[in-house]
Coordinates of C-alpha atoms in Angstrom, one line a residue:
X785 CA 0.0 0.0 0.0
X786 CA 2.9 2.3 0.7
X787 CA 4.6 1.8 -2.9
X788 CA 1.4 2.7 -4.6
X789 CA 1.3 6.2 -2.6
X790 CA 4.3 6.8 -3.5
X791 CA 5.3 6.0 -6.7
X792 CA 1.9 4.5 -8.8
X793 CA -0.2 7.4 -8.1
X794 CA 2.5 10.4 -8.3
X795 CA 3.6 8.5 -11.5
X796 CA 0.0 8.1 -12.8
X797 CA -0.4 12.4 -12.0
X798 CA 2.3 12.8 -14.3
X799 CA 1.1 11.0 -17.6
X800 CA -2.8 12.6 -17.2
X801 CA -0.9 15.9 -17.2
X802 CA 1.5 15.0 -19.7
X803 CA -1.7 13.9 -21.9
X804 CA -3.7 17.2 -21.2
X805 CA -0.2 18.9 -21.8
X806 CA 0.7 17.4 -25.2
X807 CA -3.4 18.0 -26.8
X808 CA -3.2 21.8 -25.8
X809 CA 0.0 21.9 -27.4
X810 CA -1.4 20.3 -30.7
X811 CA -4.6 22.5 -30.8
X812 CA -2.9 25.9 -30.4
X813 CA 0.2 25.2 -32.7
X814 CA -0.7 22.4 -34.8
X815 CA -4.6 22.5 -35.7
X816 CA -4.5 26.8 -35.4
X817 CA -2.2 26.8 -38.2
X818 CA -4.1 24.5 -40.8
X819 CA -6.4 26.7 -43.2
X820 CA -10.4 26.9 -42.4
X821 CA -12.8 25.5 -44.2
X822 CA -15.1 28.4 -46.0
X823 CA -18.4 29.4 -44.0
X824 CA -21.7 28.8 -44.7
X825 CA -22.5 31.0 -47.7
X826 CA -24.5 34.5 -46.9
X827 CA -28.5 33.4 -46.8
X828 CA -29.5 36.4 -48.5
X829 CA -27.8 39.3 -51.0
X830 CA -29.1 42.9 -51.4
X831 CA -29.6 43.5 -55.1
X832 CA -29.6 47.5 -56.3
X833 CA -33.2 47.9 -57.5
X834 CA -33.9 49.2 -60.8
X835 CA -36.3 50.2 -62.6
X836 CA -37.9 50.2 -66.7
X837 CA -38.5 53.6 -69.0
X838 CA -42.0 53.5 -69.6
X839 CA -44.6 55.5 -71.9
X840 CA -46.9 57.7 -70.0
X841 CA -49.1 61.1 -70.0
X842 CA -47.3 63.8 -67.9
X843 CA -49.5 66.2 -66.3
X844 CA -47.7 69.2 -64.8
X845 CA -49.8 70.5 -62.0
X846 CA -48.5 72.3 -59.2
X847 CA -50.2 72.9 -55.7
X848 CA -49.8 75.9 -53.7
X849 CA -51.2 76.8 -50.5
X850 CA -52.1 80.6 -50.5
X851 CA -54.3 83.3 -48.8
X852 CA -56.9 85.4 -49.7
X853 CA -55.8 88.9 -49.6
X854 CA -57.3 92.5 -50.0
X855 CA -56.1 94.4 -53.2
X856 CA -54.1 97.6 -51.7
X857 CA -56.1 101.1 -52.2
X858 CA -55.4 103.6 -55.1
X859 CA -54.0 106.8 -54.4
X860 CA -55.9 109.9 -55.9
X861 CA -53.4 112.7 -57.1
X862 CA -54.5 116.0 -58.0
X863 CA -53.8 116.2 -61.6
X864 CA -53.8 119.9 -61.5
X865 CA -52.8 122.9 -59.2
X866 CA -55.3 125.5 -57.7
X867 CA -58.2 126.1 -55.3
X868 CA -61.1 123.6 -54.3
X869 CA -64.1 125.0 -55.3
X870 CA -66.2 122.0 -55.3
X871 CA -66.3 118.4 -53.3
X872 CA -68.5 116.4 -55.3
X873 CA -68.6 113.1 -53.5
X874 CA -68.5 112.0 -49.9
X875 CA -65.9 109.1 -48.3
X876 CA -67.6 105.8 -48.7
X877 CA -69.3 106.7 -51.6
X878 CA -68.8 104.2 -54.7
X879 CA -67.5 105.6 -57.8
X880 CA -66.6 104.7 -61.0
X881 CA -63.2 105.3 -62.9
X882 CA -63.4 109.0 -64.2
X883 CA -65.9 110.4 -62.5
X884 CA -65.6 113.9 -61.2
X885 CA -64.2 113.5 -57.3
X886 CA -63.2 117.4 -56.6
X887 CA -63.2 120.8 -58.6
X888 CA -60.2 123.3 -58.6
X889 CA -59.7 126.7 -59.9
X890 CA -56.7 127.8 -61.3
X891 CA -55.6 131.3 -62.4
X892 CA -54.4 131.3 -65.8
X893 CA -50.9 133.4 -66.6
X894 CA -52.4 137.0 -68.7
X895 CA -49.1 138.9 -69.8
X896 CA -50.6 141.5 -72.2
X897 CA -52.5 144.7 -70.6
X898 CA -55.9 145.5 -72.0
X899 CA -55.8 149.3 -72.8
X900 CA -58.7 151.7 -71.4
X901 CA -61.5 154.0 -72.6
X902 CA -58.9 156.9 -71.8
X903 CA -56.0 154.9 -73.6
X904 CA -54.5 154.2 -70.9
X905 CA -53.5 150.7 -70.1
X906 CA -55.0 148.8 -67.0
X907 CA -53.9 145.7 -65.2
X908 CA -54.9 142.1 -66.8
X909 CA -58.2 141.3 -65.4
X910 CA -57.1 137.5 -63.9
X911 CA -58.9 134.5 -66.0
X912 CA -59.2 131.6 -64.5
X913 CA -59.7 127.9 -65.9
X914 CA -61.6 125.1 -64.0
X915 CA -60.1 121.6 -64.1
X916 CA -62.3 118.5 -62.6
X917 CA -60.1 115.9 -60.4
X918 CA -61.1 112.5 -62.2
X919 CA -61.6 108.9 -60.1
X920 CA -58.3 106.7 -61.2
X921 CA -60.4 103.5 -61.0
X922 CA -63.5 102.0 -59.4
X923 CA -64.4 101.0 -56.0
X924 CA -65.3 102.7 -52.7
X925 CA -64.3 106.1 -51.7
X926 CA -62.0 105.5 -48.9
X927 CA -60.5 108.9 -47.5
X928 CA -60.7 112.3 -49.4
X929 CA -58.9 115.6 -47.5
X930 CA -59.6 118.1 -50.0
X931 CA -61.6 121.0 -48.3
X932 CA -63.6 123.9 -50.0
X933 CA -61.0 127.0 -50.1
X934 CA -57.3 124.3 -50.0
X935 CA -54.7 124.6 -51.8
X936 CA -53.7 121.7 -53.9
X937 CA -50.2 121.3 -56.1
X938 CA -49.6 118.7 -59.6
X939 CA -49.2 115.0 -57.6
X940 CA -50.5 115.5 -54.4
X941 CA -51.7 112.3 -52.4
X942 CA -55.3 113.7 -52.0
X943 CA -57.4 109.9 -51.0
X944 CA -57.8 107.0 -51.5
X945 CA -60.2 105.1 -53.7
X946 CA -60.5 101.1 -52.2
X947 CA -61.2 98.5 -55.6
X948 CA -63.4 95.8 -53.3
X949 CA -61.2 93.2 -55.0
X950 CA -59.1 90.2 -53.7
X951 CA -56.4 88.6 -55.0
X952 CA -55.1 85.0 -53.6
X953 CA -51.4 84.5 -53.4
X954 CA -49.1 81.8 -51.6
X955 CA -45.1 81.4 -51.6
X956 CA -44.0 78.7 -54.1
X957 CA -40.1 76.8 -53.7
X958 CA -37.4 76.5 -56.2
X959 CA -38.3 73.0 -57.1
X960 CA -42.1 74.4 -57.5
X961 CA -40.6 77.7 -59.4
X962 CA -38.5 75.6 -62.1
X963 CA -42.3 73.5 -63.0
X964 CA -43.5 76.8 -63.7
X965 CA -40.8 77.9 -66.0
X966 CA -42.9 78.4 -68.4
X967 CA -46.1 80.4 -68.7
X968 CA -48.2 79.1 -66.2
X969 CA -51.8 78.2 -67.3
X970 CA -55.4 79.2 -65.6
X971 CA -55.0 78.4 -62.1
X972 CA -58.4 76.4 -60.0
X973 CA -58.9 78.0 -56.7
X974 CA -60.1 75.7 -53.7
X975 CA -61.4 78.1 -50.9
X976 CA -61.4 76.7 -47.3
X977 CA -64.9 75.9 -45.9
X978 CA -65.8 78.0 -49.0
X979 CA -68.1 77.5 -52.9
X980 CA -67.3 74.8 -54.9
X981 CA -63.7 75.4 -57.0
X982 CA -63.4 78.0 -59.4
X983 CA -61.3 79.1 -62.0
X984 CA -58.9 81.6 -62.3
X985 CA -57.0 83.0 -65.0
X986 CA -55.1 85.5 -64.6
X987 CA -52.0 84.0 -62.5
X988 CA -48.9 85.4 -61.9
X989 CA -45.7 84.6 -61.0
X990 CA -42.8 86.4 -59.4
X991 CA -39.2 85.7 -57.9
X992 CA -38.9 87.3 -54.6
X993 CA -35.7 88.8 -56.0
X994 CA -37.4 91.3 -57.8
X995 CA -39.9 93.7 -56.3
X996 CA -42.3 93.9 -60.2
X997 CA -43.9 91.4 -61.9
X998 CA -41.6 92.0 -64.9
X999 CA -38.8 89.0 -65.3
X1000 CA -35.6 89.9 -64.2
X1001 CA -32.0 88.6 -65.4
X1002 CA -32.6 85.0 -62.8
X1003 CA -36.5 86.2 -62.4
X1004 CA -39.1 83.1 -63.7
X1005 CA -41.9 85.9 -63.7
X1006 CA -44.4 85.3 -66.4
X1007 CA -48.3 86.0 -66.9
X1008 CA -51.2 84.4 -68.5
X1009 CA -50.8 81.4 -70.7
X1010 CA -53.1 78.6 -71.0
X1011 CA -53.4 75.1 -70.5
X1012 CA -51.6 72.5 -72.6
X1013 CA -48.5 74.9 -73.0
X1014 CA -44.9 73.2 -72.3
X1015 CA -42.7 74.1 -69.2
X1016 CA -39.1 74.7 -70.2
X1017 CA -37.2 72.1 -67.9
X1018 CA -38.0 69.8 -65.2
X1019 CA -36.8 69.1 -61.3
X1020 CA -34.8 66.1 -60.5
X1021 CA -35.4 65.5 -57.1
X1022 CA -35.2 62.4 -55.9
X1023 CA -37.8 62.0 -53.7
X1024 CA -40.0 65.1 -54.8
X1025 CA -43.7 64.3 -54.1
X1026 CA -46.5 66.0 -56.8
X1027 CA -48.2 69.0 -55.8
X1028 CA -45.8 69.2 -52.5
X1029 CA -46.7 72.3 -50.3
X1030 CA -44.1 74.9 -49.1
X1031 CA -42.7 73.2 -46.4
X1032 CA -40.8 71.7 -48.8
X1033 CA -38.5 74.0 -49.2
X1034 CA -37.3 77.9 -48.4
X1035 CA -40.2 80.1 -50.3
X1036 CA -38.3 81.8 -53.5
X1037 CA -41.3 83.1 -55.3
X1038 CA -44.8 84.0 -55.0
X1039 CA -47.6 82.7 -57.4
X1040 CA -50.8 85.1 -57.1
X1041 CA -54.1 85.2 -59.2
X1042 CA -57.1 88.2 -58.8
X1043 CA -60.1 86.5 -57.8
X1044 CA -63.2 87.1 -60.7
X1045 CA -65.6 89.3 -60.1
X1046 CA -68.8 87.4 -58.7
X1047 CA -67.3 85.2 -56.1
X1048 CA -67.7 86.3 -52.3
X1049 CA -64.6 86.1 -50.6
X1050 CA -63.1 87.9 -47.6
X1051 CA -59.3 88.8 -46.5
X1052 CA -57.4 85.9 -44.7
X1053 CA -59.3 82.8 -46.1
X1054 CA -57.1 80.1 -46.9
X1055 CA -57.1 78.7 -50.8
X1056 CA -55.2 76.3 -52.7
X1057 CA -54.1 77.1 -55.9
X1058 CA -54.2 74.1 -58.5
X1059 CA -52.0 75.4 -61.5
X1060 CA -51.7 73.8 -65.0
X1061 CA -48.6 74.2 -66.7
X1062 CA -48.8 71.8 -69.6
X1063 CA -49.2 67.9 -70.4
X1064 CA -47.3 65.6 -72.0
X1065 CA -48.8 62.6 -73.5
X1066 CA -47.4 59.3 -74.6
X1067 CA -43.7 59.8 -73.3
X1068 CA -41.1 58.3 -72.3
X1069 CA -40.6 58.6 -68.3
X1070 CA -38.8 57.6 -65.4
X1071 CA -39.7 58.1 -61.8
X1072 CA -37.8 61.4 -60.3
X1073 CA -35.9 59.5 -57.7
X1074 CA -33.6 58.1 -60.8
X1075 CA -32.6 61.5 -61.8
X1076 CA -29.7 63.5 -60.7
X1077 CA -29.9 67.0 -62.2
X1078 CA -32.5 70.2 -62.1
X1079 CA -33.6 72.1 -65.7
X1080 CA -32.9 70.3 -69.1
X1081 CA -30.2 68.0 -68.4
X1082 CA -30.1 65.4 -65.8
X1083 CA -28.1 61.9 -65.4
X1084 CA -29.4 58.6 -64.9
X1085 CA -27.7 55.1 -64.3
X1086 CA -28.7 52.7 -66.4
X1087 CA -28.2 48.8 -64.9
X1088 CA -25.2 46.6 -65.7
X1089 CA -25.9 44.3 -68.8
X1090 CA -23.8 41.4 -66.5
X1091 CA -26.2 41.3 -63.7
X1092 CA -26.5 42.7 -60.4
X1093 CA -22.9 42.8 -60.3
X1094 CA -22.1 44.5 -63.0
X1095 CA -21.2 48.2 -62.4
X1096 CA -24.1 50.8 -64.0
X1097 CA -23.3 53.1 -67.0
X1098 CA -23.8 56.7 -66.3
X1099 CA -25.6 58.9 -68.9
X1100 CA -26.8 62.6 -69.8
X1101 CA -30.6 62.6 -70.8
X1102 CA -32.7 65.6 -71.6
X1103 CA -36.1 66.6 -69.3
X1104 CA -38.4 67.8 -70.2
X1105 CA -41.9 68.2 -67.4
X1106 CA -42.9 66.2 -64.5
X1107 CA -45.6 65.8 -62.1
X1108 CA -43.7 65.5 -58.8
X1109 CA -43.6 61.4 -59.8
X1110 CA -42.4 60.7 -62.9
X1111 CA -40.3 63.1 -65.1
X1112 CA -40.7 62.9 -69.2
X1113 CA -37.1 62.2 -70.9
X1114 CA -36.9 63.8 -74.1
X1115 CA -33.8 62.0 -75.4
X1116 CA -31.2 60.0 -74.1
X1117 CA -33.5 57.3 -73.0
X1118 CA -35.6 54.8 -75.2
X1119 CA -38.4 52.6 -73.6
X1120 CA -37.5 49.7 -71.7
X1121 CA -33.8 50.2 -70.5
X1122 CA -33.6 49.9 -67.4
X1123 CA -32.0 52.4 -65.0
X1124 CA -31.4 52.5 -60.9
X1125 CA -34.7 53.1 -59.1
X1126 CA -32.4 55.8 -56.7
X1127 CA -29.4 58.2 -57.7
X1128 CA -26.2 56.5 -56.2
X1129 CA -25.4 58.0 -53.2
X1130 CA -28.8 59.9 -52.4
X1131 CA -30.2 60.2 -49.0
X1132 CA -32.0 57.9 -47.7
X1133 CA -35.8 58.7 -48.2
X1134 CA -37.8 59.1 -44.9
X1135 CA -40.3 56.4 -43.9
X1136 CA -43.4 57.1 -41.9
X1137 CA -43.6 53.9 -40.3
X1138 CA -40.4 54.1 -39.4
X1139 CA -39.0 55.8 -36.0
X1140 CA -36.6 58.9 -35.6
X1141 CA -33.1 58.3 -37.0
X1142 CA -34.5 54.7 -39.0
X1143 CA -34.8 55.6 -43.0
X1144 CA -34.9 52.8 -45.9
X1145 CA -31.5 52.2 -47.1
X1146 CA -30.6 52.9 -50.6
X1147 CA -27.4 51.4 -52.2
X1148 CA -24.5 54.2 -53.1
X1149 CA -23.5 52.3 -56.4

């Protein structure tokens, strides 16, 4: 019993630890070094989506939100220098353009001296010439200051005459402003809480850069038009919705139209403005997320002929108008080919469904 405590089991300690010695040894230097098999291959693979050019009818209409707002009063200037003799209408009284608001008497300049019974000659006996102050335009009488016995001058502010009319006007973006390049057509006027829609037709646009409604050099100001009539480039935006309001963007222009006569109205009612600016049928069109570019020219990727691997060809196309979906591609383009549904490298578009700081991922290229 003493031998095998002292020299079976010490010896039989030895050889389990020389075992358990001798198999780390082999797994960290001998099986580390041999080459892995490959992994399990990835279960699933994103592919780039992409998208065909198809034939469709463009219809360019833009929606603005605006306001109903009160057309500013005309000034009445005294056309001629002299005396008030006669008021012939009363503030608040409605008049019509050129009727007679005020009278004035002026002396009239005699030089020549009218000789006497006794041939003599005498001083000019003074003539004087009457001159009636004229309406500039219609509507209500709002302030006249003339009084019997004043003196009035050539241009002096003498009233105010109030046209009763209204005139709805909302800010428009840059992406809104480069639809409307071109002459926009009659806008359709939705009043809040209001009649049934109406149209409107005489709709102006002008660039906050300039204080007229004449186009300046970088001014897209422009009057009248009509429906049907083609807009000189198109936005690119990926991700521009149609008829988007102004909170897309900083305001860069207002749109305005003067309300027709017949429709009751009154000052801060809230409208939108439904403008036509020309259709497009039967073109060829992608959606606007595949375009990179703004007014004419733009650039689109068409897909790899090898596959989803194969690395998309970039190319220059010409725009033409769009509906805040689709944009028409006037060359560069023929039906069918297929491009990238999303500009490389774009933003991700926001999702509703999704949380803050989630978005829907969209390949760079």
């Amino acid at each position: 019993m003493g031998i095998f405590r002292r020299v079976i089991l010490p010896v039989a300690w030895l050889v389990v630890f020389a075992i358990i010695a001798v198999a780390l040894v082999k797994i960290a230097f001998v099986d580390g070094l041999k080459p892995s098999d490959s992994g399990p291959a990835p279960l699933a693979q994103v592919d780039i989506p992409v998208v065909p050019a198809t034939r469709a009818t463009v219809t360019n209409t833009v929606d603005i939100k605006g306001t109903v707002q009160s057309d500013a009063a005309e000034a009445i200037r005294s056309t001629s220098a002299g005396k008030v003799i006669k008021v012939f209408v009363e503030q608040g009284a409605t008049v019509a353009r050129g009727d007679a608001l005020f009278q004035v008497k002026a002396e009239r300049v005699v030089t020549s001296s009218q000789p006497s019974k006794d041939g003599m000659s005498s001083a000019p006996k003074p003539v004087y010439d009457y001159f009636d102050i004229l309406a500039p335009s219609s509507g209500t009488l709002q302030s006249l200051t003339t009084l019997i016995d004043q003196q009035v001058s050539v241009g002096e502010n003498v009233g105010k005459i109030d046209p009763g009319t209204y005139t709805v006007a909302g800010s428009v973006t840059a992406a809104q402003q480069y639809r409307l390049l071109g002459k926009p057509g009659p806008a359709e006027i939705a009043l809040v809480g209001g009649p049934a829609p109406f149209q409107c037709t005489e709709v102006t646009l002008k660039n906050n850069a300039s204080d007229d409604g004449v186009g300046t050099s970088g001014g897209l100001s422009s009057t009248g038009g009509g429906a049907g009539m083609g807009v000189g480039g198109a936005v690119a935006i990926p991700g521009g919705g149609g008829g988007q309001s102004q909170d897309g963007g900083t305001p860069t222009g207002t749109l305005s139209c003067a309300i027709p006569a017949g429709h009751e109205v009154f000052a801060g009612l809230g409208a939108t403005m439904t403008v036509s600016a020309g259709v497009a049928a039967d073109v060829v069109t992608v959606p606007l997320t595949s375009v990179k570019g703004s007014v004419k020219d733009g650039i689109v990727w068409i897909a790899g002929a090898g596959g989803s691997g194969a690395a998309p060809e970039e190319r220059t196309v010409q725009l033409g108008l769009n509906d805040g979906n689709v944009v028409e591609v006037t060359s560069g383009l023929t039906e069918g080919e297929q491009v990238l549904e999303f500009v490389p490298g774009a933003p991700a578009a926001p999702d509703p469904m999704m949380g803050p700081g989630q978005g829907t991922y969209i390949p760079a290229g």
